Amino acid sequence: MTHTDHAAPAETERPAPSPGPRSAARRTRRALRRRPISGLVWLLPALATLAAGLYRISTPVLWHDELATLTVIRRPPGALLDMLRNVDAVHGAYYLLMHYWIGFFGESPAMLRLPTVLAMAVAAACVALAGRRMFGARAGLTAGLVFALIPAVTRYAQEARSYALVVLVAAAALLLLLRALERPGPVRWACYGVAVAAAGYLHLVSLVFLGAHAVGVALYWWKDRSNRRIPVGFCVAAALGVASTYPLIKVGQGQAGRQISWIPKPTLSDLAGIWPQIFSSTVLAAALFLAAAFAWGSERRLSALFGSVAAVLPVVAIWVISQRADVSYFMPKYLFFVLPAWAVMAGAGIALVRVRGVVAALLVMAVMVVPDHLTLHRPLSHAAYTYPEPVTWFTPLDYRKAAGIVAAGHRAGDAVAYGQQGHNVWWGVDTGVRYYLPGRIALRDVFLDRTGEQRDDLWPTLTADPAGALDAVAAPRIWLVSKDDGGDPFTTLPPEHAKALQDRYERTSLKKVSGISVALLVRR
């Protein structure tokens, strides 16, 4: 007989005590203690992204894409809608939002960019929550912090364009899809459908993420084929979301040739080389690829497969579409909506190690991207829209320094002429310099014929009678502010406008800043 023969009877032989109010209270206290910790999963990434987005938010000079936003959102809603019938309809929802925003908060650089900073912060929270659902709480928190470290996130958090809002809606759509897959129901699918519609109205190209989502739905349904509500709910929600954007699709098709015909057709090497531009960092692109590969070591292989598809398939799809369509859509800023999926996969891979290893990995990544973040916060950094690939076909325009030259030499009675011949009108020299001039200085544009608002377009036109316009104003001095192409600033005007100026005025000074020349003309 062994010593176990005389062991005490097992506790299972005793009647189990019935749960009382004290045990229920203890469970409630434990749940309440866990809630703050659970909240940190999304709160810390949101705060980190917010802090990074607010850092030196006013330092970069507005570049011409942001000036396009500025010139549109200043218009009354009726005039804004009239313009959208001719150009930029794909950004119409963002323009309307910003029109009312600046009505409350003004149009300083910080206020123009604050909505996109907030959008990226909320996107970080969505990324963390999506990562938690796919790979667990540690992976979710890590994914959110990885998202905050991506230089492209901070860079486009500080751009007064719609791309940060597209990232937010893409992250929200991923989260809402996961919620609908967990517990399918009309309300959850309706929320997902709204996110799809919002993505379309903010940027139609982003709707290609539906292909990746369809793969994810198929994977989850294959695991539980008894629930037919999953594929039906997804198809209905996605179809209604896309259908609601039909008016925009119809108008946008007619405008695409004018707006993006300059984007070249991508090559196979472009497909391989665009990833550093999507992340705005070469070293981080390599690190994220490696971390995402480690995510396949997780026990949640289904989530790893879905995350991989969501991170890669949309980029490949846009590449294929750009080969066959009349215009190309293969631009880094059009593809930022895959950043949430990459952050989730990288967070899942890093979270496989112990907590100390996670902290160490995040610190190493933070050190790696410091040079990229510093570069992207420089005054003229916003013109580097393909960073880290250099932009060689134009010089960044420093509207702020050009305005400083005019302000320093301004006298009462001065007027201005902007060199806007041909494609130079696209650079918005007039809008940019006027924006940075002190409020006390209001210069009359001697050659202005019709404003962009009057034309229901983005940019103005020059008068057909330059001599008559100059004689009518009879300004003693005129500032000729032009995009600097390296030659005589008079060549930035049509020949008849340049001759009218040269006949009546002589140049007394010429100063140049990055991309802009400022000449002072005195009446003969």
JSON list of N, CA, C and O in Angstrom, two decimals, residues 2 65 117 165 218 240 246 341 357 371 377 415 425 461 476:
[
{"chain": "A", "resi": 2, "resn": "THR", "atom": "N", "xyz": [0.60, 2.10, -0.76]},
{"chain": "A", "resi": 2, "resn": "THR", "atom": "CA", "xyz": [1.38, 3.33, -0.83]},
{"chain": "A", "resi": 2, "resn": "THR", "atom": "C", "xyz": [0.81, 4.36, 0.10]},
{"chain": "A", "resi": 2, "resn": "THR", "atom": "O", "xyz": [-0.28, 4.23, 0.64]},
{"chain": "A", "resi": 65, "resn": "ASP", "atom": "N", "xyz": [0.41, 71.25, -52.97]},
{"chain": "A", "resi": 65, "resn": "ASP", "atom": "CA", "xyz": [-0.79, 70.44, -52.72]},
{"chain": "A", "resi": 65, "resn": "ASP", "atom": "C", "xyz": [-1.62, 71.03, -51.57]},
{"chain": "A", "resi": 65, "resn": "ASP", "atom": "O", "xyz": [-2.85, 71.09, -51.64]},
{"chain": "A", "resi": 117, "resn": "VAL", "atom": "N", "xyz": [-3.63, 65.36, -38.00]},
{"chain": "A", "resi": 117, "resn": "VAL", "atom": "CA", "xyz": [-2.92, 64.83, -36.82]},
{"chain": "A", "resi": 117, "resn": "VAL", "atom": "C", "xyz": [-3.89, 64.02, -35.97]},
{"chain": "A", "resi": 117, "resn": "VAL", "atom": "O", "xyz": [-3.58, 62.90, -35.53]},
{"chain": "A", "resi": 165, "resn": "LEU", "atom": "N", "xyz": [-6.82, 60.98, -43.30]},
{"chain": "A", "resi": 165, "resn": "LEU", "atom": "CA", "xyz": [-8.20, 60.54, -43.06]},
{"chain": "A", "resi": 165, "resn": "LEU", "atom": "C", "xyz": [-8.47, 59.22, -43.76]},
{"chain": "A", "resi": 165, "resn": "LEU", "atom": "O", "xyz": [-9.23, 58.38, -43.26]},
{"chain": "A", "resi": 218, "resn": "ALA", "atom": "N", "xyz": [-13.41, 35.20, -46.59]},
{"chain": "A", "resi": 218, "resn": "ALA", "atom": "CA", "xyz": [-13.42, 33.81, -47.08]},
{"chain": "A", "resi": 218, "resn": "ALA", "atom": "C", "xyz": [-12.64, 32.89, -46.13]},
{"chain": "A", "resi": 218, "resn": "ALA", "atom": "O", "xyz": [-13.07, 31.76, -45.86]},
{"chain": "A", "resi": 240, "resn": "LEU", "atom": "N", "xyz": [-23.19, 47.99, -50.87]},
{"chain": "A", "resi": 240, "resn": "LEU", "atom": "CA", "xyz": [-23.91, 49.23, -50.58]},
{"chain": "A", "resi": 240, "resn": "LEU", "atom": "C", "xyz": [-22.93, 50.39, -50.35]},
{"chain": "A", "resi": 240, "resn": "LEU", "atom": "O", "xyz": [-23.18, 51.53, -50.78]},
{"chain": "A", "resi": 246, "resn": "TYR", "atom": "N", "xyz": [-21.12, 55.99, -56.15]},
{"chain": "A", "resi": 246, "resn": "TYR", "atom": "CA", "xyz": [-21.25, 56.02, -57.62]},
{"chain": "A", "resi": 246, "resn": "TYR", "atom": "C", "xyz": [-21.21, 57.44, -58.18]},
{"chain": "A", "resi": 246, "resn": "TYR", "atom": "O", "xyz": [-20.55, 57.68, -59.21]},
{"chain": "A", "resi": 341, "resn": "ALA", "atom": "N", "xyz": [-2.37, 47.65, -41.80]},
{"chain": "A", "resi": 341, "resn": "ALA", "atom": "CA", "xyz": [-2.14, 46.21, -41.89]},
{"chain": "A", "resi": 341, "resn": "ALA", "atom": "C", "xyz": [-0.68, 45.86, -41.64]},
{"chain": "A", "resi": 341, "resn": "ALA", "atom": "O", "xyz": [-0.37, 44.87, -40.95]},
{"chain": "A", "resi": 357, "resn": "GLY", "atom": "N", "xyz": [11.98, 42.04, -24.60]},
{"chain": "A", "resi": 357, "resn": "GLY", "atom": "CA", "xyz": [12.36, 42.00, -26.01]},
{"chain": "A", "resi": 357, "resn": "GLY", "atom": "C", "xyz": [11.51, 42.93, -26.86]},
{"chain": "A", "resi": 357, "resn": "GLY", "atom": "O", "xyz": [12.02, 43.56, -27.79]},
{"chain": "A", "resi": 371, "resn": "PRO", "atom": "N", "xyz": [16.65, 59.74, -38.01]},
{"chain": "A", "resi": 371, "resn": "PRO", "atom": "CA", "xyz": [17.07, 60.58, -39.15]},
{"chain": "A", "resi": 371, "resn": "PRO", "atom": "C", "xyz": [15.93, 60.87, -40.13]},
{"chain": "A", "resi": 371, "resn": "PRO", "atom": "O", "xyz": [15.84, 61.98, -40.65]},
{"chain": "A", "resi": 377, "resn": "HIS", "atom": "N", "xyz": [10.80, 66.86, -41.00]},
{"chain": "A", "resi": 377, "resn": "HIS", "atom": "CA", "xyz": [10.32, 68.04, -40.27]},
{"chain": "A", "resi": 377, "resn": "HIS", "atom": "C", "xyz": [11.06, 69.30, -40.69]},
{"chain": "A", "resi": 377, "resn": "HIS", "atom": "O", "xyz": [10.89, 70.35, -40.06]},
{"chain": "A", "resi": 415, "resn": "ALA", "atom": "N", "xyz": [2.43, 97.18, -55.72]},
{"chain": "A", "resi": 415, "resn": "ALA", "atom": "CA", "xyz": [1.56, 96.17, -56.33]},
{"chain": "A", "resi": 415, "resn": "ALA", "atom": "C", "xyz": [2.41, 94.93, -56.60]},
{"chain": "A", "resi": 415, "resn": "ALA", "atom": "O", "xyz": [3.62, 94.91, -56.34]},
{"chain": "A", "resi": 425, "resn": "VAL", "atom": "N", "xyz": [1.41, 78.10, -63.29]},
{"chain": "A", "resi": 425, "resn": "VAL", "atom": "CA", "xyz": [0.22, 78.43, -62.51]},
{"chain": "A", "resi": 425, "resn": "VAL", "atom": "C", "xyz": [-0.08, 77.34, -61.49]},
{"chain": "A", "resi": 425, "resn": "VAL", "atom": "O", "xyz": [-0.68, 77.57, -60.46]},
{"chain": "A", "resi": 461, "resn": "THR", "atom": "N", "xyz": [-6.63, 83.28, -63.88]},
{"chain": "A", "resi": 461, "resn": "THR", "atom": "CA", "xyz": [-6.14, 83.57, -65.22]},
{"chain": "A", "resi": 461, "resn": "THR", "atom": "C", "xyz": [-5.63, 85.01, -65.27]},
{"chain": "A", "resi": 461, "resn": "THR", "atom": "O", "xyz": [-5.99, 85.85, -64.45]},
{"chain": "A", "resi": 476, "resn": "PRO", "atom": "N", "xyz": [3.66, 102.78, -58.38]},
{"chain": "A", "resi": 476, "resn": "PRO", "atom": "CA", "xyz": [5.05, 103.25, -58.49]},
{"chain": "A", "resi": 476, "resn": "PRO", "atom": "C", "xyz": [6.06, 102.10, -58.48]},
{"chain": "A", "resi": 476, "resn": "PRO", "atom": "O", "xyz": [7.12, 102.21, -59.09]}
]
